[in-house]
Amino acid sequence: MHTINPFTDPISGILQAFSMTFSMFWEILWALILGFTLSGIVQAVISKGEMSRLLPDASPKSIAVACGLGAASSSCSYASVALARSIFRKGGNFTAAIAFQFASTNLVIELGIILAVLMGWQFTLAEFVGGLLMIFILVFLFKVFLKPQMVKAAKQQANRGLSGKMEGHANMDMSVTEGSIWQRIFSDKGFTSISHYFVMDWASVWLDIALGLVIAGALAAWIPNDFWQAFFLTDRPIWSKLWGPIVGPIVAVFTFVCSVGNVPLAAVLWNGGISFGGVIAFIFADLIILPILNIYRKYYGLKISIFLAIAFYTAMVIAALIVEILFQFLGLIPQEHQAKVVEASIKFNYTTVLNILFLTVAALLVARFFKTGGPNMLKMMNSDSSDREHSEHHNMMHYAVTKRRRKSVRNLPI
């Protein structure tokens, strides 16, 4: 891949960076829409209201439930962190709440789809296997090192209710509970709920996605592979496999990018020579970027935030190393470092067809969102969300659907 020095030729360097950015965006657009649509459907039929009751302790059953609930929720890192605190404040177990938090960013549908499109199915499989391993390691570390008095102090700090980010989005519950799964999805209220989750999930992560694409485009256009190969020790295969998982999360911490926005960056690093396990560790690190570490401090106190940072980093490194060894043994690690980071171009191929198809789906969902009071809901999304506000949000959405039904009834011929 040809790179340009932005200091010697700034205009060409900037154009090349935006070219790379657009290329990756066009490649993953349909997958993003598909992922957020599926996520919206799942959230629309699974209620958040029972989460605290379902996570009373750190038993294998509760952890398994936490993983399932997390995988069914939004991929927004900020929202998952806020919702984990909400679960903890309402009586849920702290360890189970953290397991939910990790599952909601590392075991979600949209992340797996984007990984498969940009990097290959092996990375999707590794992400899910590694995600489960990481949660298992975290539970073990919490059991050994997390003392009851530390949990008590975290609960006292959590109950202060200091605001972080995406509080409203994390606690909004617009799920439909009447009827079978298919009836919920295809009902008038279900369609409205899906459209609201779809738009609000996009609104919560679009900045991370855009930032990730821009940074990835700049790195791909400006940084030659020789630099990455030296940094990731590619000429020392054994050391490279160990170094990748250690340095991957550290690189992620300083990018400030979380959620699926990490994937384009991971693709650039993979092309540059980072190890397979290093890619997985890098993607895991969306929950220890600097802004989120500061939110942990607000939510649980400085001491617990330091403990969480160390425990999370340790779990990421160990899980990534295990994935590296396991996938190497199974022969599942791609031999060529060739993620889809290419020059921007629009051709009439399957990507263009899929983009047109899913842009149509997105347009229908966005139109429904605007017709059913969505903009007012969006204003509440990043607010400090009390139970009253959540109830008002649900009631307003229900009112919009009911009003639409009544209007349809009045227009029926007699």
Tab-separated table of C-alpha atoms in Angstrom:
chain	number	residue	atom	x	y	z
A	1	MET	CA	0.000	0.000	0.000
A	2	HIS	CA	1.428	3.374	-1.035
A	3	THR	CA	1.753	5.875	1.813
A	4	ILE	CA	2.273	9.656	1.701
A	5	ASN	CA	4.221	11.817	4.123
A	6	PRO	CA	1.694	14.486	5.223
A	7	PHE	CA	4.491	16.888	6.192
A	8	THR	CA	6.126	16.966	2.760
A	9	ASP	CA	2.882	16.798	0.767
A	10	PRO	CA	0.006	17.789	3.090
A	11	ILE	CA	-2.730	18.117	0.442
A	12	SER	CA	-2.056	14.723	-1.119
A	13	GLY	CA	-1.682	13.239	2.355
A	14	ILE	CA	-5.073	14.536	3.490
A	15	LEU	CA	-6.782	13.440	0.266
A	16	GLN	CA	-5.241	9.980	0.589
A	17	ALA	CA	-6.391	9.702	4.213
A	18	PHE	CA	-9.972	10.647	3.324
A	19	SER	CA	-9.829	8.262	0.377
A	20	MET	CA	-8.943	5.416	2.729
A	21	THR	CA	-11.609	6.559	5.197
A	22	PHE	CA	-14.325	6.570	2.541
A	23	SER	CA	-13.179	3.208	1.221
A	24	MET	CA	-13.597	1.531	4.601
A	25	PHE	CA	-16.891	3.316	5.251
A	26	TRP	CA	-18.338	2.165	1.922
A	27	GLU	CA	-17.136	-1.382	2.549
A	28	ILE	CA	-18.827	-1.701	5.951
A	29	LEU	CA	-21.923	0.524	5.482
A	30	TRP	CA	-24.391	-2.289	4.750
A	31	ALA	CA	-22.932	-4.363	7.575
A	32	LEU	CA	-23.347	-1.499	10.046
A	33	ILE	CA	-27.000	-1.034	9.062
A	34	LEU	CA	-27.656	-4.780	9.236
A	35	GLY	CA	-25.960	-5.058	12.614
A	36	PHE	CA	-27.845	-2.159	14.187
A	37	THR	CA	-31.139	-3.366	12.699
A	38	LEU	CA	-30.681	-6.824	14.208
A	39	SER	CA	-29.607	-5.231	17.491
A	40	GLY	CA	-32.721	-3.044	17.452
A	41	ILE	CA	-34.935	-6.082	16.854
A	42	VAL	CA	-33.374	-7.970	19.752
A	43	GLN	CA	-33.653	-5.014	22.119
A	44	ALA	CA	-37.260	-4.450	21.059
A	45	VAL	CA	-38.350	-7.927	22.164
A	46	ILE	CA	-36.149	-8.360	25.275
A	47	SER	CA	-36.896	-6.179	28.289
A	48	LYS	CA	-34.214	-4.477	30.369
A	49	GLY	CA	-36.582	-4.220	33.308
A	50	GLU	CA	-35.778	-7.621	34.778
A	51	MET	CA	-31.985	-7.437	34.479
A	52	SER	CA	-31.209	-6.636	38.117
A	53	ARG	CA	-33.471	-9.421	39.336
A	54	LEU	CA	-31.833	-11.903	36.960
A	55	LEU	CA	-28.309	-11.087	38.186
A	56	PRO	CA	-28.468	-11.576	41.976
A	57	ASP	CA	-25.024	-13.150	42.424
A	58	ALA	CA	-21.831	-14.254	40.675
A	59	SER	CA	-22.911	-17.865	40.183
A	60	PRO	CA	-22.264	-19.575	36.823
A	61	LYS	CA	-25.970	-19.230	36.046
A	62	SER	CA	-25.998	-15.479	36.692
A	63	ILE	CA	-22.818	-14.959	34.659
A	64	ALA	CA	-24.309	-16.947	31.780
A	65	VAL	CA	-27.476	-14.838	31.952
A	66	ALA	CA	-25.346	-11.680	32.058
A	67	CYS	CA	-23.533	-12.778	28.907
A	68	GLY	CA	-26.822	-13.483	27.145
A	69	LEU	CA	-28.390	-10.190	28.160
A	70	GLY	CA	-25.243	-8.297	27.226
A	71	ALA	CA	-25.058	-9.899	23.791
A	72	ALA	CA	-28.660	-8.817	23.209
A	73	SER	CA	-28.075	-5.195	24.159
A	74	SER	CA	-26.524	-2.131	22.535
A	75	SER	CA	-22.863	-2.183	21.503
A	76	CYS	CA	-22.252	1.373	22.723
A	77	SER	CA	-19.459	1.189	25.290
A	78	TYR	CA	-20.668	4.251	27.202
A	79	ALA	CA	-24.234	2.941	27.361
A	80	SER	CA	-23.083	-0.502	28.534
A	81	VAL	CA	-21.011	1.054	31.329
A	82	ALA	CA	-23.972	3.195	32.423
A	83	LEU	CA	-26.375	0.266	32.312
A	84	ALA	CA	-23.977	-1.913	34.326
A	85	ARG	CA	-23.991	0.697	37.092
A	86	SER	CA	-27.776	0.892	36.914
A	87	ILE	CA	-28.007	-2.890	37.361
A	88	PHE	CA	-25.611	-2.692	40.318
A	89	ARG	CA	-27.521	0.163	41.965
A	90	LYS	CA	-30.812	-1.707	41.649
A	91	GLY	CA	-29.511	-4.755	43.489
A	92	GLY	CA	-27.674	-6.702	40.831
A	93	ASN	CA	-24.378	-8.361	41.681
A	94	PHE	CA	-21.297	-6.255	40.874
A	95	THR	CA	-19.385	-9.070	39.165
A	96	ALA	CA	-22.426	-10.066	37.105
A	97	ALA	CA	-22.995	-6.426	36.124
A	98	ILE	CA	-19.403	-6.144	34.888
A	99	ALA	CA	-19.783	-9.439	32.971
A	100	PHE	CA	-22.879	-7.955	31.332
A	101	GLN	CA	-20.883	-4.823	30.466
A	102	PHE	CA	-18.180	-6.801	28.668
A	103	ALA	CA	-20.665	-9.010	26.847
A	104	SER	CA	-22.597	-5.973	25.608
A	105	THR	CA	-19.549	-4.642	23.763
A	106	ASN	CA	-17.681	-7.812	22.786
A	107	LEU	CA	-20.399	-10.379	22.066
A	108	VAL	CA	-22.825	-8.243	20.061
A	109	ILE	CA	-24.073	-8.938	16.538
A	110	GLU	CA	-22.867	-5.788	14.817
A	111	LEU	CA	-19.275	-6.185	15.985
A	112	GLY	CA	-19.108	-9.727	14.612
A	113	ILE	CA	-20.523	-8.675	11.244
A	114	ILE	CA	-18.071	-5.783	10.805
A	115	LEU	CA	-15.136	-7.998	11.771
A	116	ALA	CA	-16.179	-10.607	9.222
A	117	VAL	CA	-16.549	-8.015	6.445
A	118	LEU	CA	-13.288	-6.150	7.030
A	119	MET	CA	-11.022	-8.863	8.398
A	120	GLY	CA	-12.523	-12.324	7.962
A	121	TRP	CA	-14.691	-14.834	9.805
A	122	GLN	CA	-11.716	-16.064	11.824
A	123	PHE	CA	-11.618	-12.748	13.683
A	124	THR	CA	-15.343	-12.906	14.390
A	125	LEU	CA	-14.962	-16.374	15.862
A	126	ALA	CA	-11.915	-15.284	17.851
A	127	GLU	CA	-13.764	-12.254	19.192
A	128	PHE	CA	-16.617	-14.347	20.567
A	129	VAL	CA	-14.382	-17.110	21.916
A	130	GLY	CA	-12.003	-14.581	23.418
A	131	GLY	CA	-14.873	-12.528	24.831
A	132	LEU	CA	-16.202	-15.495	26.775
A	133	LEU	CA	-12.685	-16.367	27.954
A	134	MET	CA	-12.126	-12.795	29.099
A	135	ILE	CA	-15.347	-12.773	31.120
A	136	PHE	CA	-14.392	-16.100	32.740
A	137	ILE	CA	-10.961	-14.695	33.666
A	138	LEU	CA	-12.537	-11.514	35.046
A	139	VAL	CA	-14.916	-13.493	37.255
A	140	PHE	CA	-11.943	-15.447	38.600
A	141	LEU	CA	-9.924	-12.286	39.270
A	142	PHE	CA	-12.876	-10.662	41.015
A	143	LYS	CA	-13.420	-13.734	43.174
A	144	VAL	CA	-9.772	-13.777	44.270
A	145	PHE	CA	-8.947	-10.080	44.607
A	146	LEU	CA	-12.214	-8.120	44.966
A	147	LYS	CA	-12.938	-7.774	48.677
A	148	PRO	CA	-16.442	-7.209	50.131
A	149	GLN	CA	-15.417	-3.835	51.540
A	150	MET	CA	-14.339	-2.735	48.070
A	151	VAL	CA	-17.754	-3.679	46.670
A	152	LYS	CA	-19.428	-1.831	49.548
A	153	ALA	CA	-17.408	1.303	48.806
A	154	ALA	CA	-18.255	0.989	45.110
A	155	LYS	CA	-21.962	0.717	45.955
A	156	GLN	CA	-21.836	3.835	48.126
A	157	GLN	CA	-20.168	5.780	45.323
A	158	ALA	CA	-22.564	4.368	42.704
A	159	ASN	CA	-25.554	5.447	44.786
A	160	ARG	CA	-24.355	9.047	44.600
A	161	GLY	CA	-25.588	8.971	41.023
A	162	LEU	CA	-22.803	11.017	39.438
A	163	SER	CA	-23.448	11.330	35.733
A	164	GLY	CA	-21.226	9.729	33.135
A	165	LYS	CA	-22.317	9.494	29.501
A	166	MET	CA	-25.296	7.971	27.667
A	167	GLU	CA	-27.229	7.599	30.915
A	168	GLY	CA	-30.615	8.053	29.278
A	169	HIS	CA	-29.860	5.682	26.401
A	170	ALA	CA	-28.586	2.994	28.728
A	171	ASN	CA	-31.764	2.915	30.804
A	172	MET	CA	-34.453	3.429	28.185
A	173	ASP	CA	-36.641	0.369	27.896
A	174	MET	CA	-38.910	0.369	24.844
A	175	SER	CA	-39.285	-3.391	24.584
A	176	VAL	CA	-42.546	-5.020	23.518
A	177	THR	CA	-43.674	-7.893	25.726
A	178	GLU	CA	-47.076	-8.856	24.337
A	179	GLY	CA	-47.457	-11.846	22.008
A	180	SER	CA	-44.923	-14.184	20.426
A	181	ILE	CA	-41.499	-13.040	19.237
A	182	TRP	CA	-42.704	-12.697	15.635
A	183	GLN	CA	-45.849	-10.847	16.704
A	184	ARG	CA	-43.734	-8.408	18.696
A	185	ILE	CA	-41.388	-7.748	15.781
A	186	PHE	CA	-44.096	-7.202	13.165
A	187	SER	CA	-46.564	-5.333	15.344
A	188	ASP	CA	-47.082	-1.603	14.969
A	189	LYS	CA	-45.553	-0.981	18.373
A	190	GLY	CA	-42.690	-3.389	17.632
A	191	PHE	CA	-41.785	-1.573	14.416
A	192	THR	CA	-41.748	1.727	16.314
A	193	SER	CA	-39.568	0.276	19.061
A	194	ILE	CA	-37.103	-1.171	16.533
A	195	SER	CA	-36.874	2.177	14.735
A	196	HIS	CA	-36.186	4.010	17.995
A	197	TYR	CA	-33.459	1.589	19.065
A	198	PHE	CA	-31.943	1.690	15.578
A	199	VAL	CA	-31.645	5.487	15.459
A	200	MET	CA	-30.589	5.868	19.085
A	201	ASP	CA	-27.895	3.197	18.774
A	202	TRP	CA	-26.567	5.023	15.712
A	203	ALA	CA	-26.701	8.330	17.563
A	204	SER	CA	-24.750	6.868	20.461
A	205	VAL	CA	-21.850	5.458	18.427
A	206	TRP	CA	-21.658	7.452	15.189
A	207	LEU	CA	-18.908	9.681	16.561
A	208	ASP	CA	-16.803	6.673	17.565
A	209	ILE	CA	-17.352	5.063	14.176
A	210	ALA	CA	-16.455	8.282	12.346
A	211	LEU	CA	-13.411	8.890	14.539
A	212	GLY	CA	-12.272	5.301	14.101
A	213	LEU	CA	-12.595	5.516	10.321
A	214	VAL	CA	-10.748	8.843	10.122
A	215	ILE	CA	-7.895	7.672	12.360
A	216	ALA	CA	-7.683	4.373	10.495
A	217	GLY	CA	-7.648	6.202	7.151
A	218	ALA	CA	-4.893	8.531	8.339
A	219	LEU	CA	-2.765	5.692	9.706
A	220	ALA	CA	-3.221	3.664	6.525
A	221	ALA	CA	-2.322	6.635	4.318
A	222	TRP	CA	0.548	8.113	6.324
A	223	ILE	CA	2.296	5.354	8.298
A	224	PRO	CA	4.376	2.903	6.229
A	225	ASN	CA	4.171	-0.770	7.065
A	226	ASP	CA	7.885	-0.769	7.867
A	227	PHE	CA	7.126	1.254	11.000
A	228	TRP	CA	4.358	-1.084	12.134
A	229	GLN	CA	6.434	-4.170	11.407
A	230	ALA	CA	9.259	-2.842	13.555
A	231	PHE	CA	6.872	-1.771	16.330
A	232	PHE	CA	5.103	-5.138	16.405
A	233	LEU	CA	8.367	-7.150	16.182
A	234	THR	CA	7.260	-9.017	13.067
A	235	ASP	CA	10.821	-10.198	12.408
A	236	ARG	CA	10.711	-12.078	15.731
A	237	PRO	CA	7.662	-14.356	15.417
A	238	ILE	CA	7.707	-15.763	18.947
A	239	TRP	CA	8.159	-12.392	20.636
A	240	SER	CA	5.592	-10.861	18.272
A	241	LYS	CA	2.871	-13.245	19.477
A	242	LEU	CA	3.580	-12.239	23.074
A	243	TRP	CA	4.067	-8.521	22.383
A	244	GLY	CA	0.857	-8.065	20.361
A	245	PRO	CA	-1.640	-8.811	23.186
A	246	ILE	CA	0.454	-6.747	25.627
A	247	VAL	CA	0.702	-3.611	23.490
A	248	GLY	CA	-2.652	-3.882	21.652
A	249	PRO	CA	-4.798	-2.590	24.551
A	250	ILE	CA	-2.280	0.167	25.296
A	251	VAL	CA	-2.578	1.454	21.732
A	252	ALA	CA	-6.371	1.352	22.060
A	253	VAL	CA	-6.371	3.298	25.340
A	254	PHE	CA	-4.906	6.371	23.655
A	255	THR	CA	-7.078	6.307	20.527
A	256	PHE	CA	-10.209	7.339	22.481
A	257	VAL	CA	-12.242	5.145	20.080
A	258	CYS	CA	-14.608	2.505	21.399
A	259	SER	CA	-17.249	0.030	20.257
A	260	VAL	CA	-17.304	-0.945	16.559
A	261	GLY	CA	-15.227	2.118	15.733
A	262	ASN	CA	-12.212	0.077	16.840
A	263	VAL	CA	-12.536	-2.395	13.961
A	264	PRO	CA	-11.175	-0.190	11.109
A	265	LEU	CA	-8.190	0.631	13.319
A	266	ALA	CA	-7.710	-3.060	14.041
A	267	ALA	CA	-7.699	-3.739	10.287
A	268	VAL	CA	-4.910	-1.197	9.766
A	269	LEU	CA	-2.859	-2.668	12.612
A	270	TRP	CA	-3.363	-6.194	11.244
A	271	ASN	CA	-2.107	-5.088	7.839
A	272	GLY	CA	0.812	-3.481	9.625
A	273	GLY	CA	1.867	-6.722	11.259
A	274	ILE	CA	0.303	-6.962	14.718
A	275	SER	CA	-0.291	-10.539	15.817
A	276	PHE	CA	-3.672	-12.249	15.673
A	277	GLY	CA	-3.984	-12.138	19.462
A	278	GLY	CA	-2.896	-8.498	19.418
A	279	VAL	CA	-5.868	-7.626	17.197
A	280	ILE	CA	-8.268	-9.335	19.598
A	281	ALA	CA	-6.732	-7.605	22.636
A	282	PHE	CA	-6.933	-4.255	20.838
A	283	ILE	CA	-10.660	-4.696	20.145
A	284	PHE	CA	-11.312	-5.805	23.729
A	285	ALA	CA	-9.799	-2.567	25.034
A	286	ASP	CA	-12.784	-0.356	24.184
A	287	LEU	CA	-13.729	-0.521	27.874
A	288	ILE	CA	-10.430	0.864	29.171
A	289	ILE	CA	-10.015	3.923	26.937
A	290	LEU	CA	-9.235	7.088	28.905
A	291	PRO	CA	-12.752	8.674	28.876
A	292	ILE	CA	-14.312	5.455	30.180
A	293	LEU	CA	-11.649	5.043	32.879
A	294	ASN	CA	-12.686	8.505	34.084
A	295	ILE	CA	-16.326	7.379	34.162
A	296	TYR	CA	-15.356	4.395	36.344
A	297	ARG	CA	-13.799	6.897	38.757
A	298	LYS	CA	-17.066	8.826	38.924
A	299	TYR	CA	-19.227	5.720	39.206
A	300	TYR	CA	-17.255	3.627	41.694
A	301	GLY	CA	-14.433	5.769	43.131
A	302	LEU	CA	-10.718	6.073	42.364
A	303	LYS	CA	-9.625	2.889	44.140
A	304	ILE	CA	-12.131	0.665	42.361
A	305	SER	CA	-11.455	2.340	39.006
A	306	ILE	CA	-7.745	1.486	39.339
A	307	PHE	CA	-8.644	-2.081	40.296
A	308	LEU	CA	-10.969	-2.367	37.303
A	309	ALA	CA	-8.333	-1.004	34.901
A	310	ILE	CA	-5.726	-3.517	36.094
A	311	ALA	CA	-8.173	-6.448	36.146
A	312	PHE	CA	-9.597	-5.599	32.712
A	313	TYR	CA	-6.151	-5.225	31.142
A	314	THR	CA	-4.939	-8.479	32.684
A	315	ALA	CA	-8.021	-10.374	31.462
A	316	MET	CA	-7.650	-8.932	27.954
A	317	VAL	CA	-4.011	-9.915	27.638
A	318	ILE	CA	-4.500	-13.441	28.988
A	319	ALA	CA	-7.617	-14.096	26.876
A	320	ALA	CA	-5.883	-12.808	23.728
A	321	LEU	CA	-2.820	-14.987	24.369
A	322	ILE	CA	-5.026	-18.057	24.813
A	323	VAL	CA	-6.871	-17.227	21.584
A	324	GLU	CA	-3.543	-16.836	19.774
A	325	ILE	CA	-2.318	-20.250	20.962
A	326	LEU	CA	-5.664	-21.989	20.400
A	327	PHE	CA	-6.245	-20.646	16.895
A	328	GLN	CA	-2.626	-21.331	15.946
A	329	PHE	CA	-3.059	-24.941	17.052
A	330	LEU	CA	-6.292	-25.246	15.042
A	331	GLY	CA	-4.733	-23.616	11.980
A	332	LEU	CA	-7.320	-20.812	11.929
A	333	ILE	CA	-4.995	-17.803	11.860
A	334	PRO	CA	-4.873	-16.230	8.360
A	335	GLN	CA	-1.423	-16.503	6.829
A	336	GLU	CA	-1.637	-13.174	4.992
A	337	HIS	CA	-2.185	-9.829	6.704
A	338	GLN	CA	-4.675	-8.494	4.178
A	339	ALA	CA	-7.667	-6.765	5.739
A	340	LYS	CA	-9.889	-4.695	3.437
A	341	VAL	CA	-8.167	-1.310	3.578
A	342	VAL	CA	-8.114	-0.218	-0.071
A	343	GLU	CA	-8.393	2.822	-2.277
A	344	ALA	CA	-11.847	4.394	-2.412
A	345	SER	CA	-13.954	3.467	-5.398
A	346	ILE	CA	-17.605	2.746	-6.110
A	347	LYS	CA	-18.252	-0.129	-8.454
A	348	PHE	CA	-21.469	-1.919	-9.225
A	349	ASN	CA	-20.698	-5.028	-7.230
A	350	TYR	CA	-22.256	-6.899	-4.327
A	351	THR	CA	-21.141	-4.213	-1.847
A	352	THR	CA	-22.961	-1.476	-3.778
A	353	VAL	CA	-26.091	-3.606	-4.127
A	354	LEU	CA	-26.104	-4.402	-0.407
A	355	ASN	CA	-25.513	-0.756	0.487
A	356	ILE	CA	-28.486	0.348	-1.620
A	357	LEU	CA	-30.691	-2.358	-0.113
A	358	PHE	CA	-29.810	-1.580	3.490
A	359	LEU	CA	-29.883	2.183	3.001
A	360	THR	CA	-33.511	1.667	1.966
A	361	VAL	CA	-34.129	-0.277	5.183
A	362	ALA	CA	-32.430	2.497	7.176
A	363	ALA	CA	-34.570	5.147	5.459
A	364	LEU	CA	-37.759	3.296	6.456
A	365	LEU	CA	-36.630	3.008	10.070
A	366	VAL	CA	-35.564	6.649	10.268
A	367	ALA	CA	-38.890	7.777	8.763
A	368	ARG	CA	-40.758	5.731	11.355
A	369	PHE	CA	-38.565	7.225	14.082
A	370	PHE	CA	-39.492	10.782	13.086
A	371	LYS	CA	-43.200	9.950	12.752
A	372	THR	CA	-43.425	8.525	16.277
A	373	GLY	CA	-41.877	11.235	18.442
A	374	GLY	CA	-38.292	10.113	18.021
A	375	PRO	CA	-36.549	13.535	18.057
A	376	ASN	CA	-37.944	14.360	21.496
A	377	MET	CA	-36.732	10.985	22.755
A	378	LEU	CA	-33.303	11.617	21.291
A	379	LYS	CA	-32.942	14.795	23.370
A	380	MET	CA	-33.376	12.719	26.511
A	381	MET	CA	-30.890	10.043	25.490
A	382	ASN	CA	-27.766	11.589	26.985
A	383	SER	CA	-29.504	13.134	29.988
A	384	ASP	CA	-29.348	12.021	33.598
A	385	SER	CA	-32.127	9.486	33.448
A	386	SER	CA	-34.391	9.039	36.443
A	387	ASP	CA	-37.044	6.370	36.539
A	388	ARG	CA	-39.652	9.037	35.899
A	389	GLU	CA	-37.955	10.074	32.667
A	390	HIS	CA	-37.763	6.486	31.504
A	391	SER	CA	-41.445	6.037	32.201
A	392	GLU	CA	-42.233	9.257	30.352
A	393	HIS	CA	-40.203	8.078	27.365
A	394	HIS	CA	-42.039	4.775	27.208
A	395	ASN	CA	-45.415	6.442	27.679
A	396	MET	CA	-44.727	9.050	24.991
A	397	MET	CA	-43.757	6.342	22.521
A	398	HIS	CA	-46.881	4.348	23.422
A	399	TYR	CA	-48.984	7.497	22.995
A	400	ALA	CA	-47.517	8.090	19.527
A	401	VAL	CA	-48.377	4.534	18.460
A	402	THR	CA	-51.876	4.716	19.962
A	403	LYS	CA	-52.544	8.058	18.287
A	404	ARG	CA	-51.489	6.604	14.945
A	405	ARG	CA	-53.796	3.611	15.420
A	406	ARG	CA	-56.756	5.835	16.295
A	407	LYS	CA	-56.127	7.953	13.234
A	408	SER	CA	-56.101	4.812	11.090
A	409	VAL	CA	-59.392	3.677	12.641
A	410	ARG	CA	-61.032	7.066	11.971
A	411	ASN	CA	-60.008	6.849	8.316
A	412	LEU	CA	-61.532	3.401	7.746
A	413	PRO	CA	-64.491	3.402	5.366
A	414	ILE	CA	-67.850	2.733	6.998
